[in-house]
Backbone as a ProteinNet text record, in pm:
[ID]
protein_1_A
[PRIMARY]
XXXXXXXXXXXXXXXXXXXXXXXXXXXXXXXXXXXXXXXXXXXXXXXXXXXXXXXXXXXXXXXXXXXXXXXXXXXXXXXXXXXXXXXXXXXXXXXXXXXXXXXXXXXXXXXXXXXXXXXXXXXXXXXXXXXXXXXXXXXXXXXXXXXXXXXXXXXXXXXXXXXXXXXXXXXXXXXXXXXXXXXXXXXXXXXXXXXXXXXXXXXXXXXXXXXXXXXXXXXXXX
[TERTIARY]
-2636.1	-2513.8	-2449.8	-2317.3	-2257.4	-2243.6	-2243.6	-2217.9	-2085.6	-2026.3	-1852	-1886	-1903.9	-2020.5	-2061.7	-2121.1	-2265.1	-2176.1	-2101.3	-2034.8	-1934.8	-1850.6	-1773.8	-1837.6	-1955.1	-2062.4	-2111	-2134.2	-2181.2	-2055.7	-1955.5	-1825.9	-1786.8	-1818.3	-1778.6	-1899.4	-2033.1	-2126.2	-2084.8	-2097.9	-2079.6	-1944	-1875.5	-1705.9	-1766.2	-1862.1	-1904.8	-1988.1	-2072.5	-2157.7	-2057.7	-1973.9	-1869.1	-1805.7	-1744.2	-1666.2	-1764.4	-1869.3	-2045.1	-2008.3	-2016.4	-2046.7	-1908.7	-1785.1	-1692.6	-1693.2	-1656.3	-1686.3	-1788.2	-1951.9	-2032.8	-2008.6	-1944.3	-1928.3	-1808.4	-1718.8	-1606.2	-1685.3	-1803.5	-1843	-1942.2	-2091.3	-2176	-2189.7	-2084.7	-2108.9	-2174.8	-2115.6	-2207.7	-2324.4	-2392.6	-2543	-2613.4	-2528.3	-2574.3	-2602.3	-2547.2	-2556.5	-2661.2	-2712.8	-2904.5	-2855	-2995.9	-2995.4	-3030.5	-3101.3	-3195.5	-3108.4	-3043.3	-2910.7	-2839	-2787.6	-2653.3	-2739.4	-2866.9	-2919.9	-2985.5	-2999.8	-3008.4	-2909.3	-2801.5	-2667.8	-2601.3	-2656	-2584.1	-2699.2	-2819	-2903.7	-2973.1	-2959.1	-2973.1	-3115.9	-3184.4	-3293.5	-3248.6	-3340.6	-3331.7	-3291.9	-3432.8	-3338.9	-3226.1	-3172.3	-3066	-2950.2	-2956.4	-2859.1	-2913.1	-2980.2	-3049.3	-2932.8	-2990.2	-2973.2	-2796.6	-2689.1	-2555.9	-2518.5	-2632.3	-2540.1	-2678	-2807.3	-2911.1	-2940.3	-2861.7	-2863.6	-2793.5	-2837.5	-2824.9	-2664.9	-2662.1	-2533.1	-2444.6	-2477.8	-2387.7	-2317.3	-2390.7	-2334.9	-2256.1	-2254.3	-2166.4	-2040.1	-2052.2	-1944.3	-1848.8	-1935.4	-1856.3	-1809.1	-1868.9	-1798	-1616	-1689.4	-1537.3	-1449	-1496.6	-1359.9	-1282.4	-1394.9	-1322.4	-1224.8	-1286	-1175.2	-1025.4	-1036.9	-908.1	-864.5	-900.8	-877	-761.4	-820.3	-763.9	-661.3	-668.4	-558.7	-465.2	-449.5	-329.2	-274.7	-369.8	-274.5	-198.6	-250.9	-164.6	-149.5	-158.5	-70.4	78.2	-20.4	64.8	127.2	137.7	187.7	298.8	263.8	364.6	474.2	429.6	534.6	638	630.9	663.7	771.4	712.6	727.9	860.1	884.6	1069.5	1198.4	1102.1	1210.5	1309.5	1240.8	1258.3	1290.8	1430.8	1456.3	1373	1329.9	1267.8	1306.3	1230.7	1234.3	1222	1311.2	1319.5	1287.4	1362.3	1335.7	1221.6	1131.4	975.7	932.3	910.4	824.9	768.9	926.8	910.3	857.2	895.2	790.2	640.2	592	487.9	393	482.2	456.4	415.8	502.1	501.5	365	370.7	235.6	117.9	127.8	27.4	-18.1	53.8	12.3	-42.2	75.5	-1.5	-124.2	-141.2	-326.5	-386.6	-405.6	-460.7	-442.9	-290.9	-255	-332.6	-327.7	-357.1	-512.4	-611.5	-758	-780.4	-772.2	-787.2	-939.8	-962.5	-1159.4	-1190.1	-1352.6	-1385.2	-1456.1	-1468.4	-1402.9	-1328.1	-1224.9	-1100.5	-1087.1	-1030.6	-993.6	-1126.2	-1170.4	-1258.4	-1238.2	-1141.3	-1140.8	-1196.1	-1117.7	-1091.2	-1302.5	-1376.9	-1519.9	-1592.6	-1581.3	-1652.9	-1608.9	-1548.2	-1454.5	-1560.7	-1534.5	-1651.8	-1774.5	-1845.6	-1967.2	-2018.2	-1942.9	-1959	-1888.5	-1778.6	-1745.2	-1823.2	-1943.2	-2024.4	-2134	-2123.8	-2235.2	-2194.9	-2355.3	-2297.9	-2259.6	-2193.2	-2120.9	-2211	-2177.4	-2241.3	-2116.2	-2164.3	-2058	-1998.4	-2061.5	-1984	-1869.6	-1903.1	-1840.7	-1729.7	-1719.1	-1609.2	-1558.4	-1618.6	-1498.9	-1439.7	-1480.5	-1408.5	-1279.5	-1321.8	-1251.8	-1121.1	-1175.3	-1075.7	-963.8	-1010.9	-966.6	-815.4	-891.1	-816	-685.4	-724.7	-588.3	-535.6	-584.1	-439.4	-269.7	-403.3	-308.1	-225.7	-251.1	-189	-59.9	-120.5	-27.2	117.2	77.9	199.8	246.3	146.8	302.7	363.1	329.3	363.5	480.4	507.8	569.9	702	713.5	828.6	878.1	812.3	848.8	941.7	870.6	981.3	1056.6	1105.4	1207.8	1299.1	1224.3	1338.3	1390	1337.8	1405.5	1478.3	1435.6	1536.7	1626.6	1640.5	1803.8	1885.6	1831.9	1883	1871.7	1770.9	1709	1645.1	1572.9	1478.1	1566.7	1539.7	1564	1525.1	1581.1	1544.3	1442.4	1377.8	1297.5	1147.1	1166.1	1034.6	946.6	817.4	700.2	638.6	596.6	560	394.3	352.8	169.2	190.8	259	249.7	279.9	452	438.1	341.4	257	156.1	91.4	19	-118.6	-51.2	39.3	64.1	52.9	142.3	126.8	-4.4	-87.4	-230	-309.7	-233.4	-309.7	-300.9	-122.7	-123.3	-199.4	-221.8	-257.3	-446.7	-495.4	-605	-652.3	-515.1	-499.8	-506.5	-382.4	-417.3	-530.6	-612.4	-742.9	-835.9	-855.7	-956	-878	-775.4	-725.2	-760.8	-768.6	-754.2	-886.8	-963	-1165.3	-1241	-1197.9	-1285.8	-1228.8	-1100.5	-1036.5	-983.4	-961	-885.1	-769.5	-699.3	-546.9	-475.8	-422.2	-334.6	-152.3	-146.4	12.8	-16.4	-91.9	-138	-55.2	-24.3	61.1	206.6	273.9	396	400.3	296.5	307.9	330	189.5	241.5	366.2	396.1	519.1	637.9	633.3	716.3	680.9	596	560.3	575.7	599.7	596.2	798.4	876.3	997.7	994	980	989.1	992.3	845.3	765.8	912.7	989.8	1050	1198.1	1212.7	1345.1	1396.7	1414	1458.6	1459.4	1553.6	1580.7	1458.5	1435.5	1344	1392.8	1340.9	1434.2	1454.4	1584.8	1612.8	1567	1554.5	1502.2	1488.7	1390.8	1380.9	1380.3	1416.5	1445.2	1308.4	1299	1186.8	1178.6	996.9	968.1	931.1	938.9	897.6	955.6	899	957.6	1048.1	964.6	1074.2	1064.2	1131.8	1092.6	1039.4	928.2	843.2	832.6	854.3	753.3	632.4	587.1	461.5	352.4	271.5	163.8	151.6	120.9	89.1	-61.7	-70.7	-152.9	-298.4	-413	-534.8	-531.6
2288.2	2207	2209.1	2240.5	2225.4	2127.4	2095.2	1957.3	1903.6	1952.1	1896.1	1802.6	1946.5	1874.8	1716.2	1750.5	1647.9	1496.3	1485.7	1384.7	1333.7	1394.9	1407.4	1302.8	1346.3	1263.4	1151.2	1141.2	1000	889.4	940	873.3	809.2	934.3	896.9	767.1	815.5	659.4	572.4	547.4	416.8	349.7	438.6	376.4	308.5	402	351.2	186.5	207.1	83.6	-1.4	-4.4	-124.5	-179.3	-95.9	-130.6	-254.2	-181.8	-263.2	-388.3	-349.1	-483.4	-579	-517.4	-636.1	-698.1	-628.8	-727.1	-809.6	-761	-866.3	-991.9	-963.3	-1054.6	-1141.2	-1111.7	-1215.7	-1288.9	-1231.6	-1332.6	-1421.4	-1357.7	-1447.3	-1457.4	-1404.4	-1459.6	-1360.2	-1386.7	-1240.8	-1301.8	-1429.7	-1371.9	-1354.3	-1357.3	-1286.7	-1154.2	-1089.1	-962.2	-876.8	-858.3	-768.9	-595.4	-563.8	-403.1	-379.9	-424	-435.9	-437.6	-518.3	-543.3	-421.1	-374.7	-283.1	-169.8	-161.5	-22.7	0.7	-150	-105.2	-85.1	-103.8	-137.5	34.2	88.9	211	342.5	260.6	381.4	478	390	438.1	349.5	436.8	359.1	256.2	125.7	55.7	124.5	205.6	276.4	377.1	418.8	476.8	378.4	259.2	150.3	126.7	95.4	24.5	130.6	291.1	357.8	375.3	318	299.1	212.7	88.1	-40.3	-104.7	7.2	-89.5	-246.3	-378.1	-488.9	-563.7	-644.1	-729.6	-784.2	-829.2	-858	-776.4	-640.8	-538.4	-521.5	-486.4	-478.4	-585.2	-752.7	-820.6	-817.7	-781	-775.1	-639.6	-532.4	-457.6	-461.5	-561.9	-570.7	-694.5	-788.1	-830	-729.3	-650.5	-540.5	-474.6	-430.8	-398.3	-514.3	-586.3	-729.1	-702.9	-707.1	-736.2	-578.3	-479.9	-368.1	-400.1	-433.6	-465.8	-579.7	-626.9	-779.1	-721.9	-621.4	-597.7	-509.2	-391.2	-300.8	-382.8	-493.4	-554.8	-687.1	-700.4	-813	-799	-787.2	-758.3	-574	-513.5	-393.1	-439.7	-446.1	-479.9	-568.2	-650.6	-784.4	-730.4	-623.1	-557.1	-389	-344.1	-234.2	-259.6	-307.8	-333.1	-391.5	-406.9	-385	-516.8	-647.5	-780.5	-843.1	-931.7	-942.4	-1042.5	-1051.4	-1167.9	-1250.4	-1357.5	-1496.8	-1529.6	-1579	-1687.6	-1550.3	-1440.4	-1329.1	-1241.5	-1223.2	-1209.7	-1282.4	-1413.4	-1543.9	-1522.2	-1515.3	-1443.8	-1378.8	-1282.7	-1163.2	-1195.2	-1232.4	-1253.9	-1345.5	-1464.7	-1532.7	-1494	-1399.5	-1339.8	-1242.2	-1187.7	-1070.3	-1178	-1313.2	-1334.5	-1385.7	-1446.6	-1512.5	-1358.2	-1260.4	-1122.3	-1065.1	-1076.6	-1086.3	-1136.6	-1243.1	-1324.3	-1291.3	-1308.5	-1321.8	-1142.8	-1014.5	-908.6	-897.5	-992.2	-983.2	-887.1	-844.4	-702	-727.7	-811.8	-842.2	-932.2	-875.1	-981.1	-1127.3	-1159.2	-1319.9	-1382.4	-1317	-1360.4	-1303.8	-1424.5	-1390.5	-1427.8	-1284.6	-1297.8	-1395.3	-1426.3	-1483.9	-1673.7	-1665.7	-1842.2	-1820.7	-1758	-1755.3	-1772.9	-1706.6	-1639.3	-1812.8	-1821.7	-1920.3	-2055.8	-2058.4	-2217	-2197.9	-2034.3	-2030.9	-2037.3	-2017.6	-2034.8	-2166.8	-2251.4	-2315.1	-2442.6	-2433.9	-2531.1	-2501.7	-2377.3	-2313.7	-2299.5	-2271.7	-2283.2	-2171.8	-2133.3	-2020.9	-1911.4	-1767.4	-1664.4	-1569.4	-1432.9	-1322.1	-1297.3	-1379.7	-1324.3	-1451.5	-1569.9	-1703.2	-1663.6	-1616.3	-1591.3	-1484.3	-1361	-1247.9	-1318.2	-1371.5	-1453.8	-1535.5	-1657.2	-1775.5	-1649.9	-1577.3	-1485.6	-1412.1	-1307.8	-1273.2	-1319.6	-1546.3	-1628.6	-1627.2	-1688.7	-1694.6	-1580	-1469.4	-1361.8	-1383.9	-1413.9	-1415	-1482.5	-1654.1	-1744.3	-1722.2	-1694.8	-1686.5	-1578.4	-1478.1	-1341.9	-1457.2	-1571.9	-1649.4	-1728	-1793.3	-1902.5	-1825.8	-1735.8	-1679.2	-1646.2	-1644.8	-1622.2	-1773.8	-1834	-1997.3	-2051.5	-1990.7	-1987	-1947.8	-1861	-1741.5	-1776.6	-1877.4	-1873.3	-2020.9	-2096.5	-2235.1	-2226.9	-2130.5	-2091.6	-2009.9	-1917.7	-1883.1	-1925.9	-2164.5	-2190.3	-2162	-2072.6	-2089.7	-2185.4	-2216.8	-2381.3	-2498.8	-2594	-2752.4	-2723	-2783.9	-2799.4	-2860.4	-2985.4	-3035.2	-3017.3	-2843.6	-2829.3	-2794.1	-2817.4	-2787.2	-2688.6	-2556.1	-2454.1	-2474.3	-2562.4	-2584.3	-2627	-2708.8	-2799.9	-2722	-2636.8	-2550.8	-2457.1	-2420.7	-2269.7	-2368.5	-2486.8	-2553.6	-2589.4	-2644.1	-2647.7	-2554.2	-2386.6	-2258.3	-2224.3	-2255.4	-2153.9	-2285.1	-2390.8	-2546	-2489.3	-2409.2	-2355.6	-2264.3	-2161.6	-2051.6	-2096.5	-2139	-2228.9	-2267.9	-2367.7	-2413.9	-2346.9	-2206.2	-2131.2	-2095.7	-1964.4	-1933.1	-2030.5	-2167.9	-2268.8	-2237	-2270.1	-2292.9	-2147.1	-2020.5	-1899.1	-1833.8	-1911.2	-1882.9	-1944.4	-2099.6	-2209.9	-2247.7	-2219.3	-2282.1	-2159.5	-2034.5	-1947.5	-1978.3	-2050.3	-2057.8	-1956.5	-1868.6	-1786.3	-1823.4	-1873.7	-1997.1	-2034.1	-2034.2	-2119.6	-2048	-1875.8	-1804	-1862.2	-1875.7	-1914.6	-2070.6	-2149.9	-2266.5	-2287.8	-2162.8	-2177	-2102.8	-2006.4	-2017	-2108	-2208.9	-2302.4	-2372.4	-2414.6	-2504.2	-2446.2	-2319.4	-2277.1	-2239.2	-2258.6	-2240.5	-2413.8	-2499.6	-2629.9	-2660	-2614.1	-2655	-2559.1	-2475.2	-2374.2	-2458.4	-2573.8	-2595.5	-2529.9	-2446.8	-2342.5	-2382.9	-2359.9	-2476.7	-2400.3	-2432.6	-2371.5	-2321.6	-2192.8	-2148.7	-2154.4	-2110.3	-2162.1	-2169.5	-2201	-2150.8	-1974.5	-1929.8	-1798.3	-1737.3	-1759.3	-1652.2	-1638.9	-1526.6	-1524.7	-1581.2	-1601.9	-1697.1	-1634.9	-1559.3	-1439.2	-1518.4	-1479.3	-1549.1	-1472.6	-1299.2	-1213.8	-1058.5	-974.6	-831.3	-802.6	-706.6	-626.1	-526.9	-419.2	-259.9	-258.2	-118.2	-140.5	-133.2	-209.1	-176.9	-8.7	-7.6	149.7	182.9	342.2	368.3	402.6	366.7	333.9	497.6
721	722.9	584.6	564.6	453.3	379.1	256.6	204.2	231.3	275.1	297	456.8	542.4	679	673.1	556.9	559.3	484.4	439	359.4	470.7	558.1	661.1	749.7	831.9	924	883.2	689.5	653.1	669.3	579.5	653.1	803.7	893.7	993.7	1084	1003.6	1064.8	986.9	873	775.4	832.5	878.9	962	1069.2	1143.4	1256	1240.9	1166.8	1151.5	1094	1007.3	993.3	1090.5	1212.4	1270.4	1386.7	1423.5	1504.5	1438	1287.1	1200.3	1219	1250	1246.7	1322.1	1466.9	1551.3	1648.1	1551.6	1578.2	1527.5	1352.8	1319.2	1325.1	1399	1440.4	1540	1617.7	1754.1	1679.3	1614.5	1541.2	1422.7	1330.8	1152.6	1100.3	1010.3	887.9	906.2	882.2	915.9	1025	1159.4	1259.6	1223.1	1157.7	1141.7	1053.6	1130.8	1073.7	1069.8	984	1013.2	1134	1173.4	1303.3	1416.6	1412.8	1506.1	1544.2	1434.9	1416.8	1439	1398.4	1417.1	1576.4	1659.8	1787.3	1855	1858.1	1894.2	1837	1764.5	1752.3	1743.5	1776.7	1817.6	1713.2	1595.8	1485	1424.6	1347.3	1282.7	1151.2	1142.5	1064.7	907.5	903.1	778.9	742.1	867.7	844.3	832.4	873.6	840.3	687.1	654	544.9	413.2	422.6	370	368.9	403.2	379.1	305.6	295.8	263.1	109.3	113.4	63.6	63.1	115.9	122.2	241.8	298.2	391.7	307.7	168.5	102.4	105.3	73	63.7	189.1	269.8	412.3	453.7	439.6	494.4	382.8	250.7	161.7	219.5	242.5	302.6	438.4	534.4	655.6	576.8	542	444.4	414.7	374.5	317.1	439.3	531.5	655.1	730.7	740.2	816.3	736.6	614.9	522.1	552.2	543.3	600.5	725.6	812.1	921.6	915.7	852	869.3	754.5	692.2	606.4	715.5	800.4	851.8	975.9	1029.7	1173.3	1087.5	1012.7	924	819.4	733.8	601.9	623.3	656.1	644.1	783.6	877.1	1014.5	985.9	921.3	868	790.6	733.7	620.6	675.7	778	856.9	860.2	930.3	999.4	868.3	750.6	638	612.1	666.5	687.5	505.5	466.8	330.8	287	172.1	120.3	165.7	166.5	161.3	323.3	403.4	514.9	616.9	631.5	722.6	679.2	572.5	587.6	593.5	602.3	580.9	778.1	826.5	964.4	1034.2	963.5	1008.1	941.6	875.6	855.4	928.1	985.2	1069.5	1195.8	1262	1369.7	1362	1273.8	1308.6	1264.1	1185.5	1210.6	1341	1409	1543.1	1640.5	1648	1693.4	1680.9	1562.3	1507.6	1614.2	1659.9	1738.3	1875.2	1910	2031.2	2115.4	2016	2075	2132.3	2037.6	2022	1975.5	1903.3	1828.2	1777.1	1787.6	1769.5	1886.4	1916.7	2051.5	1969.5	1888.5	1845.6	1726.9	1776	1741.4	1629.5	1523.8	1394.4	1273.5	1219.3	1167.3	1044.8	998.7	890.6	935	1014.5	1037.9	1098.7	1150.3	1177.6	1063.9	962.3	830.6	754.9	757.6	664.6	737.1	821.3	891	848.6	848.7	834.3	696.5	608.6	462.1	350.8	442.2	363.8	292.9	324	283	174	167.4	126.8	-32.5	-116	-278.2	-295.7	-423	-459.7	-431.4	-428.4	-374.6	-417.6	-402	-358.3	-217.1	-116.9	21.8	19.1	-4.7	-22.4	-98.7	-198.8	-289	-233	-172	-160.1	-9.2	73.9	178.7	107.6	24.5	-15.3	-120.2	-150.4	-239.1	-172.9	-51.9	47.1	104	125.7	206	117.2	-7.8	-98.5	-103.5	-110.1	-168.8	-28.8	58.2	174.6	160.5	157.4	142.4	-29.4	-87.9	-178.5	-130.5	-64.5	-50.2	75.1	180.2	232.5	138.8	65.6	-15	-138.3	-166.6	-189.9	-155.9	-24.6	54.9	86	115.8	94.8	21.2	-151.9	-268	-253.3	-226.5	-224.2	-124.5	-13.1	87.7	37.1	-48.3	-54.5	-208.5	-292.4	-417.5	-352.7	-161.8	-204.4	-63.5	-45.8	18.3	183.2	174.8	356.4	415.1	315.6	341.6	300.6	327.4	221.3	105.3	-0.5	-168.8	-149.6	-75.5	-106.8	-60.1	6.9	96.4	10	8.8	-73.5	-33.1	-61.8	-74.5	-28.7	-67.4	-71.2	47.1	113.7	246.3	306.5	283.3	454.5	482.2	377.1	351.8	430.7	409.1	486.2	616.5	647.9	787.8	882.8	800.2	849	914	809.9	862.6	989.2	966.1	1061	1194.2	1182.2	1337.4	1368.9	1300.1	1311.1	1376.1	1279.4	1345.5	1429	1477.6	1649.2	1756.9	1655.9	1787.5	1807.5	1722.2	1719.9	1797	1799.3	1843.2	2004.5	2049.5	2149	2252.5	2184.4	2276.3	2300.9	2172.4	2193.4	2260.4	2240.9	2283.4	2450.7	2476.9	2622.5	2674.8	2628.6	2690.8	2704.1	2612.6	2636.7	2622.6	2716.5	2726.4	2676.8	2686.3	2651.2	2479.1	2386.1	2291.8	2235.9	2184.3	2098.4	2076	2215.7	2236.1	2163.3	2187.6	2142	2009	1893.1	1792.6	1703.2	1781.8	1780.1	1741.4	1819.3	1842.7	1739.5	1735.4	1619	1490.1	1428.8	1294.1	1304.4	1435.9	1409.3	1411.2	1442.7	1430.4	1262.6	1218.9	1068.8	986	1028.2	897.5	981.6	1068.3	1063.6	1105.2	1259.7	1339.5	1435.6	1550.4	1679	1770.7	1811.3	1926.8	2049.6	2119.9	2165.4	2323.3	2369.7	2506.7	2627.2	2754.8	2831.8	2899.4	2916.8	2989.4	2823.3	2714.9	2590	2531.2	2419.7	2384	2308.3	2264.8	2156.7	2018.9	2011.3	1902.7	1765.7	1652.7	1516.9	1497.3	1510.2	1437.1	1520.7	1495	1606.5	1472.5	1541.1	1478.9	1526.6	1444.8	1512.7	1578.9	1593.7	1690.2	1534.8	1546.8	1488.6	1379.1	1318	1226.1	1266	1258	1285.8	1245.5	1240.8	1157.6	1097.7
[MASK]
++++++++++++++++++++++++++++++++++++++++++++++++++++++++++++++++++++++++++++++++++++++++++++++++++++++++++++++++++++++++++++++++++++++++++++++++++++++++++++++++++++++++++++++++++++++++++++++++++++++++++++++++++++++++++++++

């Protein structure tokens, strides 16, 4: 086997075992997630898992990287795709693909972040705790950002607070997630919807019309 071969195939498992690894861990938590696990589940020996990641840490830091992987390309890149102007019309689109996140299931439980985030927020400092809690903010800051932007050029009220609509934002986002895992609410997207054109001061919209924040392209491709 050639070395080009041979680097090609490690790639293409280590992709493989991340991807095992994400969405075990959107259903049971990074520390659901064993070598043992992933290596029966892909048919692979313990130490051939072992031998990608050397650590039980390593491996859930690198399943983290994959999640954020994924939540920039159907997040932050989509929001962004259709060429939406600062401030009040990306805040939009950002809005919109985040509820899409969710609403598509693009993981079988749910949104890995809002999982990872319960299972560690109690816990003392660490490296998986921080690249999670680190993760959360970059996000929050690129919305909180557009917030500014939309109330310095007069899209918002002067007097809206940037920290509050960011925490209300993700409250929905939350709701939804709890609402579409725990009850199967099929309807919950549309709801928060409504509620984040309510929270940004946007009439809500008519009967039979759609509820969409903002049009978006289709997704980009992995």
């Amino acid at each position: 086997m050639s070395p080009r071969r041979s680097a090609a195939d490690t790639r293409r498992t280590r992709a493989s075992i991340l991807a095992r690894g994400l969405d075990l861990a959107s259903v049971e938590g990074l520390e659901g997630l064993t070598i043992g696990r992933l290596a029966a589940d892909l048919s692979m020996s313990k130490s051939g898992v072992l031998g990608h990641f050397g650590t039980k840490e390593s491996l859930q830091l690198a399943v983290v990287d994959e999640a954020v992987a994924l939540f920039v390309r159907e997040v932050v890149h989509r929001s962004e795709a259709g060429g939406a102007a600062p401030g009040l019309p990306l805040l939009l689109a950002q809005c919109e693909a985040w509820v899409s996140y969710l609403e598509r299931d693009l993981l079988p439980g749910g949104c890995f972040f809002t999982a990872v985030t319960a299972e560690f927020d109690d816990r003392g400092p660490g490296p998986v705790r921080s690249a999670v809690a680190a993760r959360n903010a970059l996000w929050q800051r690129r919305v909180r950002h557009q917030v500014e932007l939309a109330v310095a050029a007069g899209q918002l009220p002067a007097g809206t607070e940037p920290e509050q609509t960011v925490f209300e934002l993700t409250g929905q986002v939350l709701a939804l997630n709890h609402a579409r895992r725990l009850y199967g609410d099929r309807g919950a997207a549309d709801r928060a919807r409504r509620a984040m054109r309510r929270l940004l001061g946007l009439p809500a919209p008519g009967a039979g019309q759609p509820t969409a924040l903002a049009e978006l392209p289709a997704p980009p491709e992995a």
